[in-house]
Amino acid sequence: MMITRAAVLRHVTRRAILATSARITPTAALTSFNEQRFQSTAVAAESTSRSSSLTPSSSIEKKPFVATPERQYEFFRNVEINDQGVALIQFDCPGKSVNTISFAFAKEAQQLWQTEIHNNSNVKAVVFTSAKPNMFIAGADIFDIKQIENKQDLIPLIQDGVEFFQSWKKEGLPLVAAIDGPALGGGLEWALWCDYRVCSDSSKTKLGLPEVKLGLLPGFGGTQNLPATVGLQNAMDMMLTGKEIRPDKAKKMGLVDLVVAPASLRQAALDAAAQLATGKLKPKKKPKSWMNRLLEDTSMGRSVIWNQIDKMVKKNTDGHYPAPFSIIQCVQYGLENPAARFKNEREQFSKLAATPESQALIGLFEGTTALKKQDEQFKVPNLRKVDTVAVLGAGLMGAGIAQVTAEKCGYSQILLKDRNDEAVARGQAYLYDNWTKKVQKKRMSDYQRNKNFSSVVPLTDTTPSWKQHFSKADVIIEAVFEDLTLKQKIVADMEAVTPDHCVFATNTSAIPIRDIAANAKRPENIIGMHYFSPVPNMPLLEIIPHEGTSDETKAIAFNVGTKQGKTCIVVKDVPGFYVNRCLGPYLVEVSALVRDGVPLEQLDKSIKNFGMPVGPVTLADEVGVDVTSHVAKFLSNADLGVRMTGGDVTLMEKMVAKGWLGKKSGQGFYTYGKGKNAKKTISPEVQSFVKQFATQKLTLDEKEIQDRIVSRFVNEAAKCLEDGVIADPVVGDIGLVFGTGFAPFRGGPFRYLDQVGVAKYVDMMNGCVDKYGPQFEPCQLMKDYAATNKKFHN
Amino acid sequence: MLSTLRTSTATRIATRHLSSTAVDPVVVVGGVRLPFATTSSIYHDQMAVDLQRLAIHGLLTQTALDKNLVDYIVCGNVIQEVRTSNIAREAAIQAGLPHSIGAHTIAQACISANAAICTAAEKILTGHASVVIAGGCETFSDVPIRLKRPIRQKLITMPKAMKKGGPLGAVRHLLKGLKSNDLGLETPAIANYTTGEVMGVSSDRLSAKFGVSRREQDEFTVRSHTLAAQAHQDGFYQDEIIPYKGSTAENGIKGDSTLESVSKLKPAFVKPNGTHTAANSSFLTDGAAASLLMSESKAKELGFKPWAYLRDWSFKACDPFEELLLGPTYCSQQVLTRMGLNMEEDIGVFEIHEAFAGQILSNLTAMSSQKFADDNFNGKMVGKVDMDKMNTKGGSLAVGHPFGATGSLLLTTASRRLQQENQRFALIAACADGGLGHACILERYDN
């Protein structure tokens, strides 16, 4: 049979080896950011962090463990050996609902093995499982990795672990992993060292190696054992994207041998172990298709795979993320040098752990996790349970908010109200279509979609019962047109029909919250919740209390936002709040560079190379030139003073006048062709418009362009910290990374400053002051940090 | 004066009946429908269960009823999708109702929803429930089209043959004794199983028997379309129809129908000289509806303002060979007699299902025929229906007739008309396949 090269390539590409993190697609937001990355990390994060990564272990009041006959081990239940000689080892990290592998855990595991299994002739087979429901092992403890100053010191620790795993094999005992709940990172690596894996079909069960999302690699043999288990293509897909595999898929790809109901899991594993011991059951490898054999097991086939992977990774990381390349190196090295493969893996791991990229990603990950728990900070006893949320306005924003609320919060109903049937129906269609896409991708069942859809109650002024519905509302999120009088009127209207406890959240990007609350009867219930568009994809939510907002209102806003899957940051009620405020000077500087004669393509390229998902020119087009112009104009008239000068934002105003509104109108800075593969070009018309606008023709190198734009951005972030607009650098970093796509591998503006050195950065900015003007003046806080050599993150 | 006297007598009688034993009477609290639409139009990609889900969801939206208060759900459905044979249950769950609420589905041809409603009422009267959603749904956009029986039999026994003889044996099994006639498909027909007769033919036969002319049928058809279009235009249906994709329009209604345009059509069933055409027969319709019924005390407790009492009902049947669609006459007679009501004097609102113009006109003729009364009712005529009170918002001929759902529409429209037109009693009547019929009496609820 003839195979064409194209067919082979298609086959490889179909397996879509997306490189990690950096797959960032521009969206019609005030920039974009790949949600999946941090959100899915956050799942594992929530677990790991609770254990230790966030709270320094010293702060945990921890009693030293004292062994008793009932509980001989700290991290494990007592080993049970049944009459068939199967030893059951159960993970059970004390005092929490998750299991994570810390170095202490690993050490005790070895001790347990020595005492109970090694040289114990009663033991014929071993089953590993968890004593906790819906939880196998959520991953390795990041705190441990962070704690170790010199990452080289990780090597012997990892070696110890891998040798322990290898020692199991020497016993010649069949090993079975029984998985219910997440088996992620180190948890899956643990299971991969076993001979046989059984998992439950619970919706909580998911298997994956998400290390890449933290700029790391699976260091406990994962890069070696996974390809051997599921084949090269599946393994690379899993390790490079960090995706989580559901039970049915895991069975199909050979990642697990058996899928059973949760209640049957333990018995199925014990039976399998006993049968493996007697030889009645033999672990069977999933047979490969001839195509996969050709691709994965021949040198020619492999080179095709590596070529494709290399291309994809380069495209998706822009060369900013080292981890995917290390993962590829580990796998390739392992195929060539079987003897030294684990040694190589841990060396690569320790190298990655020392990279600024990994530290930045871990910083973001920890920050996100910490922010998820913020509502606790308000310490409101018996916080009212939210049951009904109302969304006013079924436009893109309102529908998006309704979508995430219906999909994620589990409230009994979401009221969606707009002017007329057509408007509400458009909103309903938006969320229904988004869910249908998920159904098609098998990320949601038909039932879940229909149930979600049914929880959204479409209402208009002519629905006879709308007031009855609103009399049950606990939270209202208003997403109507940006008009103060209108918003005030809505506050009054809503106060008349809603219960006294109802929180009124306003989704505004420009109007001060205190003004919206000015005439309210219950101003303490009013708060700002600034979402980013498109709401389902953008992970950030700015929460803006005004001075009179009560703690209960704040806590409820946090609760709702966090349940919606958003990372919430509290921001002071100032023009632009935090994210848009930082974008103001950035936009001004872009206009300044256009005026200085820098070509548009060069602007985009420089900023993309810095690590932003899209360049500023493309950004303006994506968001809409009109919207961008509006933001720039609004902030120019606000309180930023000299920091909004130095450019000429009429650039965009003039474009709006010409009807060049960006991608949506087919013409912005770029001209957008029709059709799927149409390329964007710069038309002669735009060329001459830009030329007319330019007052000089400076030739700037990429670094200078980056410095000019980024420093304005970063300085405004620092100024926000100085002015208390944001509480701390963690919030500041997360805000700009999640809100604008600020290069994630740099960890946000504050970590970036730390990594470059504040003093050096201040010097650079002072140079710009001399060259271009006072708009580059670094804020006082930066000067102070520079003077004392202080860092924002310790 | 006489009328007032009669009405009060009737009220007394009505109140005595069914509620005499201090039963909590059944009230109609709400009702909605999805826009009824010609088959394979706006709902072409939906399943019947989706339509029922949307109708239930719409009912909850419209009434603001707390879904946790529902005790039971019962829905009508005729052309069954095998995967959703208890469609009421699937629709309820997917509409987000609590899993703890029981549900069943009723198939009683075109009066399935009426059966659902009366089942709900019986549950309420017997104290088994106090809040019930009763509705119905139908789609003809995805009817089950089947292979013929011999092939079906072979496919069912195929695994056995496969086990025995391998793939080759299976093929041999499939081909053995197969006739070319066995190939082809079976599509469901709108025909009676016992008589083998298509509905349109039965109705044509009935019309001939009662002397209903083609012209009368066509005139009645135009009336139905004109009134339905008017009702839409007046906004009468605004609160009764749940918008689908933002619209409450019903695409089967042709407000510009004229006698001239309708009379051009050729006979559709009995050719060449039958009287039933595509215009004066109801068309295949997709749609769903849902009604909310409660015990009076529960409605009061929850602060609802009911539209009407559901007083009494009848499900009598007649000879499917000779008078398949004459059920309304028999049922109306039974329910009126039982309640001691006089149709001509007491009934202010009529909602009679229009399966075929010929069928409804035949029934009206039978009701007011002394001969028919002599032959069947010991000389007691049912009565003459005042056309100014009947189907004044259009009927099935124009709005459409999703088999499983029509009964709920009749209930909603009749109840709302009682309120708006300030009438005391309404008579609902409908015919169904198998010679089945239905009639029920509503009484206005004064809030």
Coordinates of C-alpha atoms in Angstrom, one line a residue, chain A residues 17-391:
Chain A
I17 CA 0.8 18.7 19.1
L18 CA 0.3 22.1 20.5
A19 CA 3.1 23.5 22.4
T20 CA 2.4 24.3 25.9
S21 CA 1.4 27.4 27.2
A22 CA 2.2 29.8 24.5
R23 CA -0.6 29.0 22.2
I24 CA -2.2 32.4 22.5
T25 CA -4.9 33.3 20.1
P26 CA -5.7 37.0 19.6
T27 CA -9.3 37.6 20.7
A28 CA -11.5 40.6 20.4
A29 CA -10.6 41.7 23.9
L30 CA -8.5 44.5 25.1
T31 CA -6.0 41.7 24.3
S32 CA -6.0 38.1 24.8
F33 CA -4.7 35.4 26.9
N34 CA -4.9 31.7 26.7
E35 CA -7.3 30.9 29.3
Q36 CA -6.9 27.2 29.2
R37 CA -3.4 27.3 30.3
F38 CA -3.8 28.9 33.7
Q39 CA -7.3 27.7 34.3
S40 CA -6.5 24.1 33.9
T41 CA -3.3 24.5 35.9
A42 CA -5.4 26.1 38.6
V43 CA -7.3 23.0 39.1
A44 CA -4.2 21.1 40.0
A45 CA -3.1 24.3 41.7
E46 CA -6.0 24.5 44.0
S47 CA -5.0 21.1 45.3
T48 CA -1.3 21.5 45.5
S49 CA -1.4 24.9 46.9
R50 CA -3.6 24.2 49.7
S51 CA -1.0 21.8 51.0
S52 CA 1.9 24.0 51.0
S53 CA 3.0 25.9 48.0
L54 CA 1.3 29.1 49.2
T55 CA 1.5 29.0 52.8
P56 CA 5.0 28.7 54.0
S57 CA 5.1 25.5 56.0
S58 CA 6.4 27.4 59.0
S59 CA 3.1 29.2 59.3
I60 CA 1.1 26.0 59.4
E61 CA 0.6 25.0 63.0
K62 CA 1.6 21.5 62.6
K63 CA 2.0 19.0 65.4
P64 CA 4.8 16.6 64.8
F65 CA 3.5 13.2 63.7
V66 CA 3.5 10.5 66.4
A67 CA 3.0 6.9 65.1
T68 CA 0.4 4.8 66.8
P69 CA -0.6 1.2 66.1
E70 CA -3.7 2.5 64.3
R71 CA -1.7 5.0 62.3
Q72 CA 1.8 3.9 61.7
Y73 CA 2.6 6.4 58.9
E74 CA 2.0 10.1 58.5
F75 CA 1.2 10.0 54.8
F76 CA -0.2 6.5 54.4
R77 CA -2.9 4.4 56.0
N78 CA -1.7 1.2 57.5
V79 CA -0.9 -1.4 54.9
E80 CA -3.5 -4.1 54.5
I81 CA -2.6 -7.5 53.1
N82 CA -5.5 -9.7 52.0
D83 CA -5.5 -13.5 52.0
Q84 CA -4.4 -13.6 48.3
G85 CA -1.3 -11.7 49.3
V86 CA -2.2 -8.4 47.8
A87 CA -0.9 -5.5 49.8
L88 CA -3.0 -2.4 49.7
I89 CA -1.0 0.9 50.1
Q90 CA -3.2 3.9 50.6
F91 CA -2.0 7.5 50.2
D92 CA -3.5 9.8 52.8
C93 CA -1.9 13.1 53.3
P94 CA -3.0 14.3 56.8
G95 CA -5.3 17.2 57.4
K96 CA -6.4 18.0 53.8
S97 CA -8.5 16.7 51.0
V98 CA -5.7 16.3 48.5
N99 CA -2.6 14.2 48.2
T100 CA 0.6 15.8 47.0
I101 CA 4.0 14.3 46.8
S102 CA 6.4 16.2 49.0
F103 CA 10.0 15.1 49.8
A104 CA 8.8 14.0 53.2
F105 CA 6.1 11.9 51.6
A106 CA 8.6 10.3 49.3
K107 CA 10.9 9.5 52.2
E108 CA 8.2 7.9 54.2
A109 CA 7.1 5.9 51.2
Q110 CA 10.5 4.3 51.0
Q111 CA 10.5 3.5 54.7
L112 CA 7.0 1.9 54.3
W113 CA 8.2 -0.1 51.4
Q114 CA 11.3 -1.4 53.3
T115 CA 9.2 -2.3 56.3
E116 CA 6.1 -3.8 54.8
I117 CA 6.9 -5.1 51.3
H118 CA 10.5 -5.7 50.9
N119 CA 11.5 -9.2 51.9
N120 CA 7.9 -9.9 53.0
S121 CA 7.1 -13.3 51.5
N122 CA 3.4 -12.9 52.3
V123 CA 3.2 -10.1 49.7
K124 CA 2.5 -11.4 46.2
A125 CA 1.3 -8.1 44.7
V126 CA 0.8 -4.5 45.5
V127 CA -2.1 -2.1 44.9
F128 CA -1.6 1.7 45.3
T129 CA -4.6 3.8 45.9
S130 CA -5.8 6.8 47.9
A131 CA -7.8 6.7 51.1
K132 CA -9.4 10.0 50.0
P133 CA -12.5 10.1 47.9
N134 CA -12.1 11.5 44.4
M135 CA -8.4 12.0 44.8
F136 CA -5.4 10.0 43.7
I137 CA -2.4 12.3 43.7
A138 CA -2.8 15.9 42.5
G139 CA 0.9 16.4 41.8
A140 CA 4.2 17.1 43.3
D141 CA 4.5 19.8 45.9
I142 CA 5.7 22.9 44.2
F143 CA 6.7 24.4 47.6
D144 CA 9.5 21.8 47.8
I145 CA 10.9 22.8 44.5
K146 CA 10.7 26.5 45.3
Q147 CA 12.3 26.1 48.7
I148 CA 15.5 24.7 47.2
E149 CA 17.7 27.7 46.5
N150 CA 20.2 25.9 44.2
K151 CA 18.2 23.9 41.8
Q152 CA 21.2 21.6 41.2
D153 CA 20.4 20.2 44.6
L154 CA 17.2 18.8 43.2
I155 CA 19.1 16.2 41.2
P156 CA 20.0 13.9 44.1
L157 CA 16.5 14.2 45.6
I158 CA 14.9 13.2 42.3
Q159 CA 17.5 10.5 41.8
D160 CA 16.5 9.1 45.1
G161 CA 12.9 9.0 44.1
V162 CA 13.5 7.4 40.7
E163 CA 15.7 4.8 42.2
F164 CA 13.0 4.0 44.7
F165 CA 10.6 3.4 41.9
Q166 CA 13.1 1.3 40.1
S167 CA 13.7 -0.8 43.2
W168 CA 10.0 -1.8 43.1
K169 CA 10.6 -3.5 39.8
K170 CA 13.4 -5.6 41.4
E171 CA 11.0 -7.2 43.8
G172 CA 9.3 -8.8 40.9
L173 CA 5.9 -8.1 42.4
P174 CA 3.0 -7.0 40.1
L175 CA 2.1 -3.4 40.9
V176 CA -1.4 -2.0 40.3
A177 CA -2.5 1.6 40.6
A178 CA -6.2 2.2 41.4
I179 CA -7.1 5.7 40.4
D180 CA -10.2 7.7 41.3
G181 CA -10.0 11.5 41.0
P182 CA -7.0 13.4 39.7
A183 CA -3.7 11.6 38.9
L184 CA -1.7 14.5 37.8
G185 CA 2.0 15.3 37.5
G186 CA 3.9 13.2 40.0
G187 CA 0.7 11.2 40.7
L188 CA 0.5 9.9 37.1
E189 CA 4.2 9.3 37.1
W190 CA 3.8 7.1 40.2
A191 CA 1.1 5.2 38.4
L192 CA 3.2 4.9 35.2
W193 CA 5.8 2.9 37.2
C194 CA 3.1 0.3 37.9
D195 CA 2.4 -2.7 35.7
Y196 CA -1.4 -2.2 35.6
R197 CA -3.6 0.8 36.0
V198 CA -7.3 0.8 36.8
C199 CA -9.3 4.0 37.0
S200 CA -12.8 5.0 37.8
D201 CA -15.2 6.5 35.3
S202 CA -16.0 9.3 37.7
S203 CA -16.2 12.8 36.3
K204 CA -13.4 13.8 38.7
T205 CA -11.0 11.3 37.3
K206 CA -8.4 12.9 35.1
L207 CA -4.9 11.9 34.2
G208 CA -2.2 14.3 32.9
L209 CA 1.3 15.7 33.1
P210 CA 0.8 19.4 33.5
E211 CA 4.4 20.3 34.4
V212 CA 4.9 22.2 31.2
K213 CA 2.4 24.8 32.3
L214 CA 4.8 25.7 35.1
G215 CA 7.7 25.7 32.8
L216 CA 8.9 22.3 34.1
L217 CA 8.9 18.7 32.8
P218 CA 7.8 15.4 34.4
G219 CA 11.0 14.6 36.2
F220 CA 10.1 11.3 37.9
G221 CA 10.5 9.2 34.8
G222 CA 7.5 10.6 33.1
T223 CA 9.2 11.6 29.9
Q224 CA 10.5 8.1 29.6
N225 CA 7.6 6.0 30.8
L226 CA 4.7 7.8 29.1
P227 CA 5.9 7.3 25.5
A228 CA 6.5 3.7 26.3
T229 CA 3.0 3.4 27.6
V230 CA 0.9 5.4 25.1
G231 CA 3.2 5.9 22.1
L232 CA 5.2 8.8 21.1
Q233 CA 2.5 10.9 19.5
N234 CA 0.1 10.7 22.4
A235 CA 2.8 11.2 24.9
M236 CA 4.2 14.3 23.3
D237 CA 0.7 15.7 23.0
M238 CA 0.0 15.1 26.7
M239 CA 3.4 16.4 27.9
L240 CA 3.6 19.5 25.6
T241 CA 0.1 20.7 26.2
G242 CA -0.3 19.5 29.7
K243 CA -3.8 18.4 28.9
E244 CA -5.9 16.2 31.1
I245 CA -7.1 12.9 29.8
R246 CA -10.5 11.5 30.8
P247 CA -11.1 7.9 31.6
D248 CA -12.6 6.7 28.3
K249 CA -9.8 8.4 26.3
A250 CA -7.2 7.0 28.7
K251 CA -8.5 3.5 28.1
K252 CA -8.4 4.1 24.3
M253 CA -4.8 5.3 24.3
G254 CA -3.6 2.6 26.7
L255 CA -2.9 4.9 29.5
V256 CA -5.1 2.7 31.8
D257 CA -5.9 -0.9 31.4
L258 CA -9.3 -0.9 32.9
V259 CA -12.1 1.6 33.6
V260 CA -14.7 0.7 36.2
A261 CA -17.4 2.3 38.3
P262 CA -15.9 4.2 41.4
A263 CA -17.5 1.7 43.8
S264 CA -15.9 -1.3 42.0
L265 CA -12.5 0.3 41.8
R266 CA -10.8 -1.1 44.8
Q267 CA -12.0 -4.7 44.3
A268 CA -11.2 -4.6 40.6
A269 CA -7.6 -3.5 41.5
L270 CA -7.2 -6.2 44.1
D271 CA -8.5 -8.8 41.8
A272 CA -6.3 -7.7 39.0
A273 CA -3.3 -7.7 41.3
A274 CA -4.1 -11.2 42.5
Q275 CA -4.5 -12.5 39.0
L276 CA -1.3 -10.8 37.8
A277 CA 0.5 -12.6 40.7
T278 CA -0.9 -16.0 39.7
G279 CA -0.2 -15.3 36.0
K280 CA -3.9 -15.6 35.2
L281 CA -3.9 -12.0 33.9
K282 CA -1.1 -10.6 31.8
P283 CA -0.7 -6.8 31.3
K284 CA -1.3 -6.3 27.7
K285 CA 0.0 -3.4 25.7
K286 CA -2.4 -1.8 23.4
P287 CA -1.6 -2.9 19.9
K288 CA -0.5 0.0 17.7
S289 CA -2.1 0.7 14.3
W290 CA 0.2 0.1 11.3
M291 CA 0.3 3.8 10.7
N292 CA 1.5 4.5 14.2
R293 CA 4.0 1.7 14.1
L294 CA 5.4 3.2 10.9
L295 CA 5.6 6.6 12.4
E296 CA 6.7 5.9 15.9
D297 CA 8.9 2.8 15.5
T298 CA 10.9 3.6 12.4
S299 CA 13.6 6.2 12.3
M300 CA 12.1 7.8 9.2
G301 CA 8.7 8.0 10.8
R302 CA 10.1 9.5 13.9
S303 CA 11.9 12.1 12.0
V304 CA 8.6 13.1 10.5
I305 CA 7.1 13.4 13.9
W306 CA 9.9 15.4 15.4
N307 CA 9.8 17.7 12.4
Q308 CA 6.2 18.4 12.9
I309 CA 6.5 18.8 16.7
D310 CA 9.4 21.1 16.3
K311 CA 7.4 23.3 13.9
M312 CA 4.4 23.4 16.1
V313 CA 6.3 24.1 19.3
K314 CA 8.3 26.9 17.6
K315 CA 5.1 28.4 16.3
N316 CA 3.3 28.3 19.5
T317 CA 6.0 29.3 21.9
D318 CA 7.7 32.0 19.7
G319 CA 10.8 30.6 21.3
H320 CA 9.9 32.1 24.7
Y321 CA 9.3 28.9 26.6
P322 CA 12.2 26.5 27.2
A323 CA 10.2 23.6 28.8
P324 CA 8.7 22.1 25.6
F325 CA 12.2 21.9 24.1
S326 CA 13.6 20.2 27.2
I327 CA 10.7 17.7 27.1
I328 CA 11.5 16.9 23.5
Q329 CA 15.2 16.6 24.3
C330 CA 14.4 14.2 27.1
V331 CA 12.4 11.9 24.9
Q332 CA 14.8 12.0 22.1
Y333 CA 17.8 11.4 24.3
G334 CA 16.0 8.5 26.0
L335 CA 15.5 6.8 22.7
E336 CA 19.1 7.1 21.8
N337 CA 20.7 6.5 25.3
P338 CA 18.5 4.2 27.3
A339 CA 21.1 3.8 30.0
A340 CA 21.4 7.4 31.0
R341 CA 17.9 8.5 30.2
F342 CA 16.7 9.2 33.8
K343 CA 19.9 11.0 34.7
N344 CA 19.4 13.2 31.7
E345 CA 15.8 13.8 32.6
R346 CA 16.5 15.0 36.1
E347 CA 19.4 17.2 34.9
Q348 CA 17.0 18.8 32.4
F349 CA 14.5 19.2 35.2
S350 CA 16.8 21.0 37.5
K351 CA 17.9 23.3 34.6
L352 CA 14.3 24.2 33.9
A353 CA 13.5 24.8 37.6
A354 CA 16.3 27.4 37.6
T355 CA 14.9 29.3 34.6
P356 CA 13.2 32.7 35.1
E357 CA 10.4 31.4 32.9
S358 CA 9.6 28.6 35.3
Q359 CA 9.8 30.9 38.3
A360 CA 7.5 33.4 36.6
L361 CA 4.9 30.8 35.7
I362 CA 5.0 29.3 39.2
G363 CA 4.6 32.8 40.6
L364 CA 1.5 33.4 38.5
F365 CA 0.2 30.0 39.4
E366 CA 0.6 30.6 43.1
G367 CA -0.8 34.1 42.9
T368 CA -3.9 32.8 41.1
T369 CA -4.4 30.2 43.7
A370 CA -4.1 32.7 46.5
L371 CA -6.5 35.0 44.8
K372 CA -9.1 32.3 44.6
K373 CA -9.4 32.2 48.3
Q374 CA -9.7 35.9 48.8
D375 CA -13.3 36.0 49.8
E376 CA -12.2 34.5 53.1
Q377 CA -10.3 37.7 53.8
F378 CA -13.6 39.5 54.4
K379 CA -14.4 37.2 57.2
V380 CA -18.1 37.7 56.9
P381 CA -19.8 35.1 59.1
N382 CA -22.7 33.2 57.6
L383 CA -22.3 34.7 54.2
R384 CA -25.6 34.6 52.4
K385 CA -25.9 31.8 49.9
V386 CA -26.4 33.0 46.3
D387 CA -29.2 31.2 44.5
T388 CA -30.4 33.6 41.8
V389 CA -28.2 35.9 39.8
A390 CA -29.7 38.4 37.3
V391 CA -27.8 39.7 34.4

